[in-house]
CSV table of C-alpha atoms in Angstrom, one decimal:
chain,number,residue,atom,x,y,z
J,8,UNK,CA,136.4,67.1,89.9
J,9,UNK,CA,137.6,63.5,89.3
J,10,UNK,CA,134.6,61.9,91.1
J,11,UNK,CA,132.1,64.1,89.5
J,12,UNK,CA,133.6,62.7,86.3
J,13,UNK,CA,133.7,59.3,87.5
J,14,UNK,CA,129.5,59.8,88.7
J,15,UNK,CA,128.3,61.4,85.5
J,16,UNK,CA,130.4,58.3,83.8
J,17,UNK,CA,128.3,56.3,85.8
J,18,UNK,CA,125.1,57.4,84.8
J,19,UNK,CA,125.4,57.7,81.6
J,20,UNK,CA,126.7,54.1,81.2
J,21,UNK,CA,123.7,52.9,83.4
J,22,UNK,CA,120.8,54.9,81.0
J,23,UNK,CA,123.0,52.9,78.4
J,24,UNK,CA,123.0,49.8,80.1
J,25,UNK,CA,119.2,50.3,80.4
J,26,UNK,CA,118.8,51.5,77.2
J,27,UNK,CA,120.7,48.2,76.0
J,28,UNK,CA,118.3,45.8,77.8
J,29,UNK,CA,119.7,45.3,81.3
J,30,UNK,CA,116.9,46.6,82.7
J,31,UNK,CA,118.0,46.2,86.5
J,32,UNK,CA,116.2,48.4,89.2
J,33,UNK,CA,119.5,50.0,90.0
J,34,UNK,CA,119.2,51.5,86.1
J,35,UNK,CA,115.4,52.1,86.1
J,36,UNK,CA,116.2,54.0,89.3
J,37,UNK,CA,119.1,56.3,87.3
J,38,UNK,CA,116.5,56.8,84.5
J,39,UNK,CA,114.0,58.1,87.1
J,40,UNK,CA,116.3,60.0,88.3
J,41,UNK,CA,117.8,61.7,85.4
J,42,UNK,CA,114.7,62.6,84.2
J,43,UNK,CA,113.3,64.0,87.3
J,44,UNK,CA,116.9,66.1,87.4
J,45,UNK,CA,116.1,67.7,83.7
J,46,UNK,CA,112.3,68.7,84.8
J,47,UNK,CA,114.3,70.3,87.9
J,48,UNK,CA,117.2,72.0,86.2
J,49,UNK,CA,114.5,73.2,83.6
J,50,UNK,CA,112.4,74.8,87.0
J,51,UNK,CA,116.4,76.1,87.8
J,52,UNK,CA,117.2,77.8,84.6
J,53,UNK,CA,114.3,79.8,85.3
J,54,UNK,CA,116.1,81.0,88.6
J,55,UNK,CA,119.4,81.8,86.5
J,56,UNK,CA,118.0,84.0,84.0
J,57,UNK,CA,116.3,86.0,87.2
J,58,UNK,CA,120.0,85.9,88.6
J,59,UNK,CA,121.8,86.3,85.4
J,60,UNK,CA,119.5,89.6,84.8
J,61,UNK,CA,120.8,90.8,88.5
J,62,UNK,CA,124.3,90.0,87.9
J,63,UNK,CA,125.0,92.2,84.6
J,64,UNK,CA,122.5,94.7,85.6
J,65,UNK,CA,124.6,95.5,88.8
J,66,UNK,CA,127.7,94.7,86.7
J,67,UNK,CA,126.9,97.2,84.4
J,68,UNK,CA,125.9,100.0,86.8
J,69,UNK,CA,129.3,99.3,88.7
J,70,UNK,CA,131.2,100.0,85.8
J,71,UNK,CA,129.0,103.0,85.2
J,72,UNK,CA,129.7,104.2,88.2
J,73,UNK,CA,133.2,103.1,89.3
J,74,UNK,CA,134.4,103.8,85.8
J,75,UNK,CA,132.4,105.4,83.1
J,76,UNK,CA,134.8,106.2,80.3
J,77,UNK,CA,135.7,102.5,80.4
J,78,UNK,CA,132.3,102.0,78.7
J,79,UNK,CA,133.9,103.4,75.1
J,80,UNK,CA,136.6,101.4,75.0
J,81,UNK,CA,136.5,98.7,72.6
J,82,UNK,CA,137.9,95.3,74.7
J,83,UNK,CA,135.2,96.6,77.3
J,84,UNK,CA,132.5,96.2,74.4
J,85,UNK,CA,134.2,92.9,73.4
J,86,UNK,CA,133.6,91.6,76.4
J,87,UNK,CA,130.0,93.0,76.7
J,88,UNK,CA,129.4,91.8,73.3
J,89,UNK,CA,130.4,88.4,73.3
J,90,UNK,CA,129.0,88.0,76.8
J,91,UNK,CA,125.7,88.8,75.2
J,92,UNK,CA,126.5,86.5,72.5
J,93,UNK,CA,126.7,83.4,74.9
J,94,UNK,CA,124.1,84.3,76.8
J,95,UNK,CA,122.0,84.2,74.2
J,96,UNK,CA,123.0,80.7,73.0
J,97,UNK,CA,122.6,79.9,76.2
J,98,UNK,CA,118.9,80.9,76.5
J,99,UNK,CA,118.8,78.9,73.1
J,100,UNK,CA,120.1,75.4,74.2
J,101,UNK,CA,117.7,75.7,77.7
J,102,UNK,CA,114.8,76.6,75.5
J,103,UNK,CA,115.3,73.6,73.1
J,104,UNK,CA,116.0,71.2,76.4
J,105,UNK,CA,112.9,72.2,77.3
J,106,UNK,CA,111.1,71.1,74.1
J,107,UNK,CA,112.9,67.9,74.4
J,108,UNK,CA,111.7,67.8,77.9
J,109,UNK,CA,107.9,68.7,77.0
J,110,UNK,CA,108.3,66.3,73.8
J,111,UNK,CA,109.0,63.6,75.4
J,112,UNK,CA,107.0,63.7,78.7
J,113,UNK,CA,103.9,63.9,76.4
J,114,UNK,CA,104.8,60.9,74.7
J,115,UNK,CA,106.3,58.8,77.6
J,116,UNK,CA,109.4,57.9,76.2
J,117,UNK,CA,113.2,59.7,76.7
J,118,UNK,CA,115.3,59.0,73.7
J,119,UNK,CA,118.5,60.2,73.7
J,120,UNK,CA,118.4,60.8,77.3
J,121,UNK,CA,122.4,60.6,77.9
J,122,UNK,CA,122.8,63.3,75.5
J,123,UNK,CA,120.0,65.5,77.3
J,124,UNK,CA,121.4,64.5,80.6
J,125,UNK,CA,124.9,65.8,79.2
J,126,UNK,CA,123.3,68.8,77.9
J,127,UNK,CA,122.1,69.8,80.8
J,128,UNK,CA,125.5,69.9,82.3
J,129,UNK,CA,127.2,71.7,79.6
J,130,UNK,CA,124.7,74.2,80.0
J,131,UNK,CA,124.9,74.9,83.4
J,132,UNK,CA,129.0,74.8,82.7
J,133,UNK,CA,127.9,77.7,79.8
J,134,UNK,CA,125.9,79.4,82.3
J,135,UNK,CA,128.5,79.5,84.9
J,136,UNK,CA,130.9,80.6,81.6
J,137,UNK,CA,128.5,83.6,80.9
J,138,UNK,CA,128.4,85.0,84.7
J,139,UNK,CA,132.7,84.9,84.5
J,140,UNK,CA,132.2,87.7,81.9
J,141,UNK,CA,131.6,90.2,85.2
J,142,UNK,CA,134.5,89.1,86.8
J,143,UNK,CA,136.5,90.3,83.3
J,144,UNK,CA,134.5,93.7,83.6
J,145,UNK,CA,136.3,93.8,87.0
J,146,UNK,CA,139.7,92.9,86.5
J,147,UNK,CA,139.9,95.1,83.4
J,148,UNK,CA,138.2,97.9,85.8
J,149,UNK,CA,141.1,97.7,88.3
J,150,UNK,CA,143.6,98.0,85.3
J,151,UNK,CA,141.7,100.9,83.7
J,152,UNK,CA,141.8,102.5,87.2
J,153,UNK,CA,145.2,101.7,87.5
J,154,UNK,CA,146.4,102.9,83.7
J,155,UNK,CA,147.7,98.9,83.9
J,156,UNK,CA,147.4,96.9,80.3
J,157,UNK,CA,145.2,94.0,80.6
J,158,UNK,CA,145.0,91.4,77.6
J,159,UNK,CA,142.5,88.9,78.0
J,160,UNK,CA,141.2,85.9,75.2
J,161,UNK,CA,137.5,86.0,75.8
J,162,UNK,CA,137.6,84.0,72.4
J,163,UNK,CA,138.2,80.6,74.6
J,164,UNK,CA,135.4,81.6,77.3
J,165,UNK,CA,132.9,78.7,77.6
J,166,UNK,CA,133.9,77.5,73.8
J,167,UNK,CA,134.8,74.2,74.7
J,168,UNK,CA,131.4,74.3,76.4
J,169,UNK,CA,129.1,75.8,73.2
J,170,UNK,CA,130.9,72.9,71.1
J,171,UNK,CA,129.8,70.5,73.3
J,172,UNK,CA,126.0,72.2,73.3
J,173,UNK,CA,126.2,72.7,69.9
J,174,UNK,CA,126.8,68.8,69.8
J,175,UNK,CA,124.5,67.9,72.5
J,176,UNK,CA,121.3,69.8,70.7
J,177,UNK,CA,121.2,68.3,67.4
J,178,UNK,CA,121.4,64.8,69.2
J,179,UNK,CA,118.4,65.8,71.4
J,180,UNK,CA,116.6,67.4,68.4
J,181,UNK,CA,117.0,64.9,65.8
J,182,UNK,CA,115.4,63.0,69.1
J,183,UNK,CA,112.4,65.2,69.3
J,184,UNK,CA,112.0,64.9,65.5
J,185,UNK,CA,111.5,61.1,65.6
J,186,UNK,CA,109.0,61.3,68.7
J,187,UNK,CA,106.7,63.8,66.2
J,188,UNK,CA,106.8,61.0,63.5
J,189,UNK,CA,105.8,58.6,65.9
């Protein structure tokens, strides 16, 4: 975890150096790079609502089917609820990367590109955030089968992360406004 810390340091500080006027090849390079990397993860996010679809569909009909009555009771629903929640915001923040995305390719230019490149990872860490919700609908499964207590703070699930999105989008917005003016 420590050197993907240390390489998304990195970049950002070299689309800043760049960004600042040390236009080296080494940071023209990480610009291509980064930018090339949002028009793929945009492709990818594609292939995670497919797999996200898949995921809770089978989720669901396993509690259906392994345990049916659980389906009434209300920390099942939280779960269910604020899973849909997330998800939601989720498909939110990839849909207004991709404007940012579209916006600037048309015009040429990538401002704000540190904070899109660092939206793009607290997406993926929401994504990944949203798919642990089926691993809840398990655990509290076993205890339901089990007559064991199960306490769980889904209040904390990917918050950190939606912060950070929440953050990340009005940067990249506010970007996307002043490429319209121009």
């Amino acid at each position: 975890m420590v050197d993907l810390e240390i390489g998304i340091k990195e970049i950002v500080a070299s689309i800043n150096d760049y960004i600042n006027g040390n236009n080296t090849e080494e940071n023209y390079e990480v610009i291509l790079n980064v930018v090339d990397g949002l028009h793929e993860y945009i492709k990818l996010t594609k292939k995670n609502k497919l797999r996200a679809t898949f995921v809770f569909l089978v989720s669901r009909l396993a509690t259906l089917i392994t345990s049916p009555s659980l389906m009434k009771e209300d920390l099942y629903r939280e779960i269910i609820s604020s899973c849909k929640m997330d998800y939601e915001f989720y498909l939110e923040a990839v849909e207004r990367l991709k404007r940012y995305v579209d916006e600037c390719e048309s015009k040429g230019e990538y401002p704000d590109l540190d904070a899109a490149y660092l939206l793009s990872i607290n997406i993926s860490l929401l994504f990944r955030a949203c798919l642990n919700y089926t691993g809840y609908i398990r655990t509290l499964e076993n205890c339901y089968k089990n007559d064991i207590a199960f306490q769980i703070n889904i209040e904390n699930n990917g918050k950190c992360e939606k912060e950070e999105v929440k953050k990340l989008l009005m940067i990249t917005d506010s970007a996307i406004e002043e490429l319209k003016k121009e």
